[in-house]
Amino acid sequence: MSTNNYKPHLHVLPEDDANRQIANGFLLNPHLNERAIQVLPIVGGWKKVLDEFKSVHAREMKKYLERRIVLIIDFDNKAERLDYVKNEIPEELSDRVFVLGVLSNPEKLNTKLDKKGLENIGISLSQDCSDNTRKVWGHDLLKHNQIELERMVASVKPFLFN
């Protein structure tokens, strides 16, 4: 579903299909305002997420001041990737851009969570956000997201959840 560019909304830019499945699960939360969020097509790699953000989405965000975006990437066991990506985000957009992802990759998280399924993981992550809990977000492969998650929830929860 498309969002209204002139009302607060969140775009989700997933690296790959596994991250897209998690994002789609996030959308299944019954308390979610589905008109305020849109999962964009996958781009195929964390560097491509960053490239597409810089070449397409940064320009759009300057035009649409109510837009926020979450870049979902695999960290591939490189926690320093967050700093690298954040340093590439224009300063004037940094309060509306969030970088989240699994420390290794979604498939490994799925295995660690007893093959719960990527979409089900997304449902649980969404529930954590709406309930102010960290049942799944607190997992060892996700807890590195804490600061970005807190920034994102503070920014999007007022319009994203009913």
CSV table of C-alpha atoms in Angstrom, one decimal:
chain,number,residue,atom,x,y,z
A,1,MET,CA,0.0,0.0,0.0
A,2,SER,CA,1.2,3.5,-0.7
A,3,THR,CA,1.6,6.1,2.0
A,4,ASN,CA,0.5,9.7,1.9
A,5,ASN,CA,3.6,11.8,1.4
A,6,TYR,CA,2.2,14.7,3.3
A,7,LYS,CA,1.3,12.9,6.5
A,8,PRO,CA,3.8,11.2,8.8
A,9,HIS,CA,4.8,7.8,7.3
A,10,LEU,CA,7.6,5.2,7.3
A,11,HIS,CA,9.3,3.6,4.3
A,12,VAL,CA,11.2,0.3,4.8
A,13,LEU,CA,14.1,-0.4,2.4
A,14,PRO,CA,15.1,-4.1,2.9
A,15,GLU,CA,18.4,-5.5,1.7
A,16,ASP,CA,17.1,-8.9,0.6
A,17,ASP,CA,14.1,-11.2,0.5
A,18,ALA,CA,14.7,-12.5,4.1
A,19,ASN,CA,14.6,-8.9,5.4
A,20,ARG,CA,11.5,-8.3,3.3
A,21,GLN,CA,9.8,-11.3,4.9
A,22,ILE,CA,10.5,-9.9,8.3
A,23,ALA,CA,9.2,-6.4,7.3
A,24,ASN,CA,6.1,-8.0,5.8
A,25,GLY,CA,5.5,-9.8,9.1
A,26,PHE,CA,5.9,-6.5,10.9
A,27,LEU,CA,2.9,-5.2,8.8
A,28,LEU,CA,0.6,-7.9,10.2
A,29,ASN,CA,0.3,-6.3,13.7
A,30,PRO,CA,-3.4,-5.6,14.1
A,31,HIS,CA,-2.7,-2.3,15.8
A,32,LEU,CA,-0.5,-1.0,12.9
A,33,ASN,CA,-1.8,1.9,10.9
A,34,GLU,CA,-1.1,0.2,7.5
A,35,ARG,CA,-1.6,3.5,5.6
A,36,ALA,CA,1.5,4.9,7.4
A,37,ILE,CA,4.0,2.3,6.3
A,38,GLN,CA,5.3,0.9,3.0
A,39,VAL,CA,7.8,-1.9,2.4
A,40,LEU,CA,9.8,-1.0,-0.7
A,41,PRO,CA,11.3,-3.6,-3.2
A,42,ILE,CA,14.5,-5.3,-2.1
A,43,VAL,CA,17.7,-4.0,-3.6
A,44,GLY,CA,20.2,-6.9,-3.1
A,45,GLY,CA,22.9,-6.1,-0.7
A,46,TRP,CA,23.7,-3.7,2.2
A,47,LYS,CA,25.8,-1.4,0.0
A,48,LYS,CA,23.0,-1.3,-2.6
A,49,VAL,CA,20.6,-0.2,0.2
A,50,LEU,CA,23.0,2.6,1.0
A,51,ASP,CA,23.5,3.5,-2.7
A,52,GLU,CA,19.7,3.5,-3.3
A,53,PHE,CA,19.1,5.6,-0.2
A,54,LYS,CA,21.6,8.2,-1.3
A,55,SER,CA,20.6,8.3,-4.9
A,56,VAL,CA,16.8,8.1,-4.6
A,57,HIS,CA,15.4,8.3,-1.1
A,58,ALA,CA,17.5,11.1,0.3
A,59,ARG,CA,16.3,13.5,-2.4
A,60,GLU,CA,12.7,12.4,-1.8
A,61,MET,CA,13.0,12.9,2.0
A,62,LYS,CA,14.1,16.5,1.4
A,63,LYS,CA,10.9,17.0,-0.5
A,64,TYR,CA,8.6,15.0,1.8
A,65,LEU,CA,9.4,16.2,5.3
A,66,GLU,CA,7.0,13.8,7.0
A,67,ARG,CA,8.9,10.7,5.6
A,68,ARG,CA,11.0,8.5,7.7
A,69,ILE,CA,12.9,5.5,6.4
A,70,VAL,CA,14.4,2.4,8.0
A,71,LEU,CA,17.2,0.7,6.1
A,72,ILE,CA,17.2,-3.0,6.9
A,73,ILE,CA,20.6,-4.6,6.4
A,74,ASP,CA,22.5,-7.7,7.4
A,75,PHE,CA,25.5,-6.7,9.6
A,76,ASP,CA,27.3,-9.9,8.6
A,77,ASN,CA,28.9,-10.0,12.1
A,78,LYS,CA,30.4,-6.5,11.5
A,79,ALA,CA,28.9,-4.2,14.2
A,80,GLU,CA,31.0,-1.3,12.8
A,81,ARG,CA,28.8,-1.4,9.7
A,82,LEU,CA,26.3,0.7,11.5
A,83,ASP,CA,28.8,3.6,11.9
A,84,TYR,CA,29.8,3.3,8.3
A,85,VAL,CA,26.2,3.5,7.1
A,86,LYS,CA,25.2,6.3,9.5
A,87,ASN,CA,28.2,8.4,8.4
A,88,GLU,CA,26.9,8.3,4.8
A,89,ILE,CA,23.5,9.7,5.8
A,90,PRO,CA,23.2,13.5,5.2
A,91,GLU,CA,23.2,15.3,8.5
A,92,GLU,CA,19.8,17.1,7.8
A,93,LEU,CA,18.1,13.7,7.4
A,94,SER,CA,19.8,11.8,10.2
A,95,ASP,CA,16.9,12.2,12.7
A,96,ARG,CA,14.5,10.5,10.1
A,97,VAL,CA,16.7,7.7,9.0
A,98,PHE,CA,17.1,4.5,11.0
A,99,VAL,CA,19.4,1.5,10.3
A,100,LEU,CA,18.4,-1.8,11.7
A,101,GLY,CA,19.3,-5.4,11.1
A,102,VAL,CA,20.4,-8.8,12.3
A,103,LEU,CA,24.0,-8.9,13.6
A,104,SER,CA,24.6,-11.9,11.4
A,105,ASN,CA,21.7,-12.5,9.0
A,106,PRO,CA,18.0,-13.2,9.2
A,107,GLU,CA,18.4,-16.9,8.4
A,108,LYS,CA,20.7,-17.4,11.4
A,109,LEU,CA,18.2,-15.5,13.6
A,110,ASN,CA,15.4,-17.8,12.4
A,111,THR,CA,17.5,-20.8,13.4
A,112,LYS,CA,18.3,-19.3,16.8
A,113,LEU,CA,14.6,-18.6,17.4
A,114,ASP,CA,13.8,-22.3,16.7
A,115,LYS,CA,12.8,-21.8,13.1
A,116,LYS,CA,9.9,-19.5,14.1
A,117,GLY,CA,9.8,-18.2,10.5
A,118,LEU,CA,10.9,-14.9,9.2
A,119,GLU,CA,7.4,-13.4,8.9
A,120,ASN,CA,6.6,-14.6,12.5
A,121,ILE,CA,9.8,-12.9,13.7
A,122,GLY,CA,8.5,-9.7,12.1
A,123,ILE,CA,5.2,-10.0,13.9
A,124,SER,CA,7.0,-10.5,17.2
A,125,LEU,CA,9.3,-7.5,16.5
A,126,SER,CA,6.2,-5.3,15.7
A,127,GLN,CA,4.5,-6.5,18.9
A,128,ASP,CA,7.6,-5.6,20.9
A,129,CYS,CA,7.5,-2.1,19.4
A,130,SER,CA,3.8,-1.5,20.1
A,131,ASP,CA,4.0,-3.0,23.6
A,132,ASN,CA,7.3,-1.3,24.6
A,133,THR,CA,8.9,-4.7,25.3
A,134,ARG,CA,12.1,-6.3,24.1
A,135,LYS,CA,11.2,-10.0,24.0
A,136,VAL,CA,12.6,-10.5,20.5
A,137,TRP,CA,14.5,-7.2,20.1
A,138,GLY,CA,16.6,-8.3,23.1
A,139,HIS,CA,17.9,-11.4,21.4
A,140,ASP,CA,21.7,-11.5,21.1
A,141,LEU,CA,21.5,-11.1,17.3
A,142,LEU,CA,19.3,-8.0,17.6
A,143,LYS,CA,20.3,-6.2,20.8
A,144,HIS,CA,22.9,-4.1,19.0
A,145,ASN,CA,19.9,-2.3,17.4
A,146,GLN,CA,18.9,-0.8,20.8
A,147,ILE,CA,19.8,2.8,20.3
A,148,GLU,CA,18.5,3.0,16.7
A,149,LEU,CA,15.4,1.1,17.8
A,150,GLU,CA,14.7,3.6,20.6
A,151,ARG,CA,15.1,6.5,18.2
A,152,MET,CA,12.9,4.9,15.6
A,153,VAL,CA,10.1,4.0,18.0
A,154,ALA,CA,10.1,7.5,19.5
A,155,SER,CA,9.7,8.9,16.0
A,156,VAL,CA,7.2,6.6,14.4
A,157,LYS,CA,5.1,5.1,17.2
A,158,PRO,CA,2.8,8.1,17.5
A,159,PHE,CA,1.5,7.6,13.9
A,160,LEU,CA,2.3,4.0,13.2
A,161,PHE,CA,0.4,2.2,15.9
A,162,ASN,CA,-3.3,2.7,16.9
